[in-house]
Coordinates of C-alpha atoms in Angstrom, one line a residue:
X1 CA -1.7 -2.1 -12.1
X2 CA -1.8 -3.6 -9.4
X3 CA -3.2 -0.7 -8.1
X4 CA -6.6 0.7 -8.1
X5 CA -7.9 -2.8 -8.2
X6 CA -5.5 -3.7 -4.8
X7 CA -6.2 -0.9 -3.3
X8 CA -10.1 -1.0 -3.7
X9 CA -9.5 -4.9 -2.6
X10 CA -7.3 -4.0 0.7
X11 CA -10.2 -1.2 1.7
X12 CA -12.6 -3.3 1.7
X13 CA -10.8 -6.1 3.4
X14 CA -9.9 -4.0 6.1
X15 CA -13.8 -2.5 6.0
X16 CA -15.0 -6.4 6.7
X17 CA -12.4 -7.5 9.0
X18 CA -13.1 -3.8 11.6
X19 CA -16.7 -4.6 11.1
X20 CA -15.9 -8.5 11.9
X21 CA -13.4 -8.7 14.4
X22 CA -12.9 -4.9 16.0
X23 CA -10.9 -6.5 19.1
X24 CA -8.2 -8.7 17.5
X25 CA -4.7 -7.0 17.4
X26 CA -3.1 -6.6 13.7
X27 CA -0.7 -9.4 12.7
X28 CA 3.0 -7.7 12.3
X29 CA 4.8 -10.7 12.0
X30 CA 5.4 -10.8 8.6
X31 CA 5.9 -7.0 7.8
X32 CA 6.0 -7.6 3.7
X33 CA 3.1 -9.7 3.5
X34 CA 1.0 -6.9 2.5
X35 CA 3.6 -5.3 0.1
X36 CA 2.4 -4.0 -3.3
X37 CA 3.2 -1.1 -5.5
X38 CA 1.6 0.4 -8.2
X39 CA 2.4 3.2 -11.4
X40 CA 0.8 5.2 -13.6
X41 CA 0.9 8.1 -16.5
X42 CA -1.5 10.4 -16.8
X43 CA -1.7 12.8 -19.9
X44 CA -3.5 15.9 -18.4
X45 CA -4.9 19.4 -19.4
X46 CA -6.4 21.5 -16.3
X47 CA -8.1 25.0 -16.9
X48 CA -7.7 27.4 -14.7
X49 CA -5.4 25.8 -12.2
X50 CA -3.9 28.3 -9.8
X51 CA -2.4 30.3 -8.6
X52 CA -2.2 32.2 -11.5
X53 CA -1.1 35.7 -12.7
X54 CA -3.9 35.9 -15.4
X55 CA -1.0 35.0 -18.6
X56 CA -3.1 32.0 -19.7
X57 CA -6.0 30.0 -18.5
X58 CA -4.6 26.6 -19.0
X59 CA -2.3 23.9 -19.7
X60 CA -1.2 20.7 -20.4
X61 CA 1.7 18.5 -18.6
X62 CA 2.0 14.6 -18.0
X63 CA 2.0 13.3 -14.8
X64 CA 4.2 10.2 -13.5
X65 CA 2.0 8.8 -10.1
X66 CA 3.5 5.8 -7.4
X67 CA 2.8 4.5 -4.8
X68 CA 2.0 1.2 -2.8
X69 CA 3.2 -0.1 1.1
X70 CA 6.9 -1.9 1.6
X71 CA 7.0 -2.9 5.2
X72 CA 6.8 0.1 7.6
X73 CA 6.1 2.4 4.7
X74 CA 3.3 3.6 2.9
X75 CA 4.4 6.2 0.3
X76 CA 2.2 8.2 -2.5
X77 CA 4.0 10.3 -4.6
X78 CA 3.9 12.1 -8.2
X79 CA 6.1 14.3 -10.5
X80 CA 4.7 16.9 -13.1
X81 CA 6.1 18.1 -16.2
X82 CA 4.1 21.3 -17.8
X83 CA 3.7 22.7 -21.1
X84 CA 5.2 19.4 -22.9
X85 CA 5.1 21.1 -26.8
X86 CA 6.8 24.4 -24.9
X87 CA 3.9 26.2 -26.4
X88 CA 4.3 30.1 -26.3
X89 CA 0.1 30.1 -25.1
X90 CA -0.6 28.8 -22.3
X91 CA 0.0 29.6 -18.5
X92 CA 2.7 27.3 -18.0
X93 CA 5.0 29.0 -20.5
X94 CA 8.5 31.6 -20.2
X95 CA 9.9 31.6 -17.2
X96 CA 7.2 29.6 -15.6
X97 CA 8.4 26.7 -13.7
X98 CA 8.4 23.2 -15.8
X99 CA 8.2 20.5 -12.7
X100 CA 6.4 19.9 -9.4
X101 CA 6.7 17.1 -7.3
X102 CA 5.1 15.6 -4.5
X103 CA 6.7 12.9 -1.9
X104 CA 4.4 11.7 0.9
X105 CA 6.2 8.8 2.6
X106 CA 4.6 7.6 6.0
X107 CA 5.8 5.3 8.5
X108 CA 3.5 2.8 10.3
X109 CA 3.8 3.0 13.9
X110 CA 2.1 -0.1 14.4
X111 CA 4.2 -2.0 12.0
X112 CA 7.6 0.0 13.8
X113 CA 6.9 -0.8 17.2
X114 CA 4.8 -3.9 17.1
X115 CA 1.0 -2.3 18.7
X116 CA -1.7 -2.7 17.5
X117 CA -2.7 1.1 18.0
X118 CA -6.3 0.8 15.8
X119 CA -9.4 2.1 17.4
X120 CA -12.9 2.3 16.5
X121 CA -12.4 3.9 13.1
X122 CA -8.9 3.5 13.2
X123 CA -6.9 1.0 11.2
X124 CA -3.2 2.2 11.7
X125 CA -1.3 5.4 12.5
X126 CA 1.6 6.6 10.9
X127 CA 4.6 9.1 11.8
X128 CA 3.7 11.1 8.5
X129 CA 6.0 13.2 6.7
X130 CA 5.5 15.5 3.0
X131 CA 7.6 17.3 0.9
X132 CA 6.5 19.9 -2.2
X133 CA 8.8 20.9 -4.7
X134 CA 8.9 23.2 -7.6
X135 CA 10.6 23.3 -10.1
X136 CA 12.8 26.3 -9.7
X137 CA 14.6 28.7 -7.2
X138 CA 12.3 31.1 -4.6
X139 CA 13.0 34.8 -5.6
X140 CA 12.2 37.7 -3.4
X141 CA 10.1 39.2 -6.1
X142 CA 7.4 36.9 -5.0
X143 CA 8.1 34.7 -8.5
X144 CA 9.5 31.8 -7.0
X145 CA 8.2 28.1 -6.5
X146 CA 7.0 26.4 -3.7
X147 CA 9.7 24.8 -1.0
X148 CA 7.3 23.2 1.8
X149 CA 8.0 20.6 3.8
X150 CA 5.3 18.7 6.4
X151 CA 5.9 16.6 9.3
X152 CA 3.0 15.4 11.7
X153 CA 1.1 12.0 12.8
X154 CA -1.3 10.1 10.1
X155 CA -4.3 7.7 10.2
X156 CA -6.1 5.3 7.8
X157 CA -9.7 5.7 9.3
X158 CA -13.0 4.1 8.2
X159 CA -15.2 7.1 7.1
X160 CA -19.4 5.9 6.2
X161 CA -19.3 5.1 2.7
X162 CA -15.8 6.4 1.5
X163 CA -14.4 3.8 3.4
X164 CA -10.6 3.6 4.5
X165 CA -9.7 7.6 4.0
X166 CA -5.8 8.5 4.6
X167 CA -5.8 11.6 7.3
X168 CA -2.4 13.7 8.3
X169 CA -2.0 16.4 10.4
X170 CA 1.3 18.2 10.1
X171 CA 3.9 20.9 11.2
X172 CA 5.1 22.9 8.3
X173 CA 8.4 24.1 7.2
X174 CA 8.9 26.6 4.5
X175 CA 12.0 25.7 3.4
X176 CA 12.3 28.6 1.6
X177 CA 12.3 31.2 4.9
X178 CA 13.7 28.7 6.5
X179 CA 10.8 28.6 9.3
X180 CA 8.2 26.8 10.9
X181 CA 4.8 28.6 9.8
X182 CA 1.6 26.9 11.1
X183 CA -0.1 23.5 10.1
X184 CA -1.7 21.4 7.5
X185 CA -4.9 18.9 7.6
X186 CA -4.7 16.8 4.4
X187 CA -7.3 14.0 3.8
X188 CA -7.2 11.9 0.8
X189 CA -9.8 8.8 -0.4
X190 CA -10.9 6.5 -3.3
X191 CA -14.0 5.0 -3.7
X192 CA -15.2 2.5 -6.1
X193 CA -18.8 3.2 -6.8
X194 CA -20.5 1.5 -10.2
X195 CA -18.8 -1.6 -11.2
X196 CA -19.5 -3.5 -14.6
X197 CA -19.8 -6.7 -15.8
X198 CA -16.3 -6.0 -17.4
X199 CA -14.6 -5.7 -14.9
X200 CA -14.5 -1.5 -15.2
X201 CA -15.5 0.7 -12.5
X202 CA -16.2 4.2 -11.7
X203 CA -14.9 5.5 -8.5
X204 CA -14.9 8.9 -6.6
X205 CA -11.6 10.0 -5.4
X206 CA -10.2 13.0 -4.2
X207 CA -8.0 15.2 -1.3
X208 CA -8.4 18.0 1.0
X209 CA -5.0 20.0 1.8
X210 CA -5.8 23.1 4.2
X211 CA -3.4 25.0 5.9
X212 CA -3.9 27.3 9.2
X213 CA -2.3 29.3 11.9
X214 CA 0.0 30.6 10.0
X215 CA 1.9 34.2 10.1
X216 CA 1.2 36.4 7.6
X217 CA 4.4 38.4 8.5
X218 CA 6.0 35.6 5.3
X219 CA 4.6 37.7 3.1
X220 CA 5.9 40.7 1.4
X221 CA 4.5 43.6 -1.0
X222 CA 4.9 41.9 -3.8
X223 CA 2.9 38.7 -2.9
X224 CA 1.4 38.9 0.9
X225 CA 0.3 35.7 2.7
X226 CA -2.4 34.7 5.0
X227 CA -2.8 32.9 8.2
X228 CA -4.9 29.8 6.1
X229 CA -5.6 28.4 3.2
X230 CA -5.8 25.1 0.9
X231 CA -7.1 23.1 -2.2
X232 CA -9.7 20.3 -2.2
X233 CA -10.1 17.9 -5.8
X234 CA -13.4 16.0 -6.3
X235 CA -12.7 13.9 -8.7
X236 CA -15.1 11.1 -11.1
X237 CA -12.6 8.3 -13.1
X238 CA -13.3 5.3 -14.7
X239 CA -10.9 2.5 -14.9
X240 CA -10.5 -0.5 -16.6
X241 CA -7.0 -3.0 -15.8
X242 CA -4.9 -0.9 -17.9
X243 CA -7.0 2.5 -18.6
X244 CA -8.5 5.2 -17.1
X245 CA -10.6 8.6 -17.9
X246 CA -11.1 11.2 -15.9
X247 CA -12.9 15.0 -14.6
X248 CA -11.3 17.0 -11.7
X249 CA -13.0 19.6 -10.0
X250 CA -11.0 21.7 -8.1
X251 CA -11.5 24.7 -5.7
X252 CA -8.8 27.0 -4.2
X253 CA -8.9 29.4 -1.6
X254 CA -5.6 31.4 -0.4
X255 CA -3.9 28.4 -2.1
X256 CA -0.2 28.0 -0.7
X257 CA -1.2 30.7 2.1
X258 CA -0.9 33.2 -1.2
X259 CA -3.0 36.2 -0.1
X260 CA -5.8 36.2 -3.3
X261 CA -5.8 39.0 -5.7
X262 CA -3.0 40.9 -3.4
X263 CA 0.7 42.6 -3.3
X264 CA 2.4 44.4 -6.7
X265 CA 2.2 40.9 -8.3
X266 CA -1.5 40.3 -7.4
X267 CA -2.1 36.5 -8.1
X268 CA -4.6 34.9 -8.3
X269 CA -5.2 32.2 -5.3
X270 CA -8.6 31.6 -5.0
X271 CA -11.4 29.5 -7.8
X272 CA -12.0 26.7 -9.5
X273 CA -10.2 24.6 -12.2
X274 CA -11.0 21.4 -14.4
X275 CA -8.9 18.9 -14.9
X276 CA -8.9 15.7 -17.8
X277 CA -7.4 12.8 -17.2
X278 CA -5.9 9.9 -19.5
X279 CA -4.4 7.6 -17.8
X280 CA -2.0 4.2 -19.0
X281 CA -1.4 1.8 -15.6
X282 CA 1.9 -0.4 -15.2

């Protein structure tokens, strides 16, 4: 990968030039110059992961991750695929859907325009834009899959000791209703943390998604919704050039605006779940 290793190299770079040189205006001349992409597999098992209708406490599924910056856009992005023996145990079996995906393209507007729009803390802003897909159709029954789209302004900002943290603040669209319903603040980082001698590191990297001022009128009896919610992952990995293990914590509450506990089908929204990661880079 070019990846963790270029990314933890461009934070810092862009750590020592703020610190350095705070008043100089970015360089947008040559809009691939910092091109790079990066992709990974990671074999995973989380326990516990909700929501969750209490027919299994875990899983396991292999994740595809990319990402990297191509001119104006910086993209992140990562497709699931559960229960990959289609084991009968499990909470990721029946009817349960077998893909999610996540597609967070955003646009610089510095790079689009020409400005140099950083600021203090501030290294670039981007129009911002998410999507989140399931795997399968919404049904009315409250058993359907998640349809959201997000579309808001974005930051890379310096943050004392995590260093250069991605922050978005977004509109979202349920495309499944077919209607604007309240906001998201979504924060992600990656921090590099015990290096040895070779070459390996340990970093601490994670994300914040939390939703708020939404209706709760989305809801129905079956699954009701509330006016917030989100997810936050804290996670410790170790990666060498090609390798990587890893531990995720992560809490929920009123995950997906899904009302804990509530309605006929009375999921469950709000915890904690682990996570192990094996990971092969390309």
């Amino acid at each position: 990968m070019k990846n963790v290793k270029t990314i933890a190299l461009a934070t810092a770079l862009a750590a020592t030039a703020t610190m350095a040189a705070p008043t100089f205006a970015a360089d947008r001349t040559d809009l691939r110059a910092g091109d790079y992409s990066w992709m990974q597999f990671n074999a995973m098992y989380a326990f516990n992961e909700l929501p969750s209708d209490g027919d299994g406490d875990g899983h396991d599924y292999l994740e595809m991750e990319f990402g990297g910056r191509a001119g104006i856009v910086d993209l992140y992005g990562y497709v699931d695929v559960f229960n990959l023996t289609n084991s009968s145990s499990g909470d990721k079996t029946g009817s349960d859907s077998k893909m999610f995906m996540k597609f967070a393209p955003r646009f610089s507007i510095d790079a689009m325009t020409g400005w140099d729009l950083s600021a203090g803390p501030i290294q670039e802003v981007y129009f911002s834009t998410l999507f989140n897909w399931g795997g399968g159709a919404f049904n009315k029954d409250g058993k359907g899959d998640v349809n959201a789209s997000f579309w808001g302004i974005g930051a890379d900002v310096m943050v004392p000791w995590l260093g250069k943290t991605g922050m978005n603040l977004y509109a979202h669209y349920d495309m499944n209703i077919k209607e604007w319903n309240g906001y998201q603040f979504s924060m992600n980082w990656f921090k590099p943390f015990m290096n040895f001698d070779n070459g390996s590191f340990v970093s601490f990297q994670g994300y914040v998604d939390y939703q708020f001022g939404a209706d709760e009128k989305y809801g129905n009896e079956f699954v009701p919704q509330t006016t917030s919610g989100g997810a936050a992952y804290f996670g410790l990995h170790w990666h060498s050039e090609n390798y990587a293990l890893g531990y995720g914590l992560k809490g929920y509450k009123d995950v997906y605006l899904l009302e804990d506990g509530a309605g006929i089908v009375g999921l469950e929204t709000t915890g904690w779940a682990h996570y192990l990661t094996a990971t092969y880079k390309f």
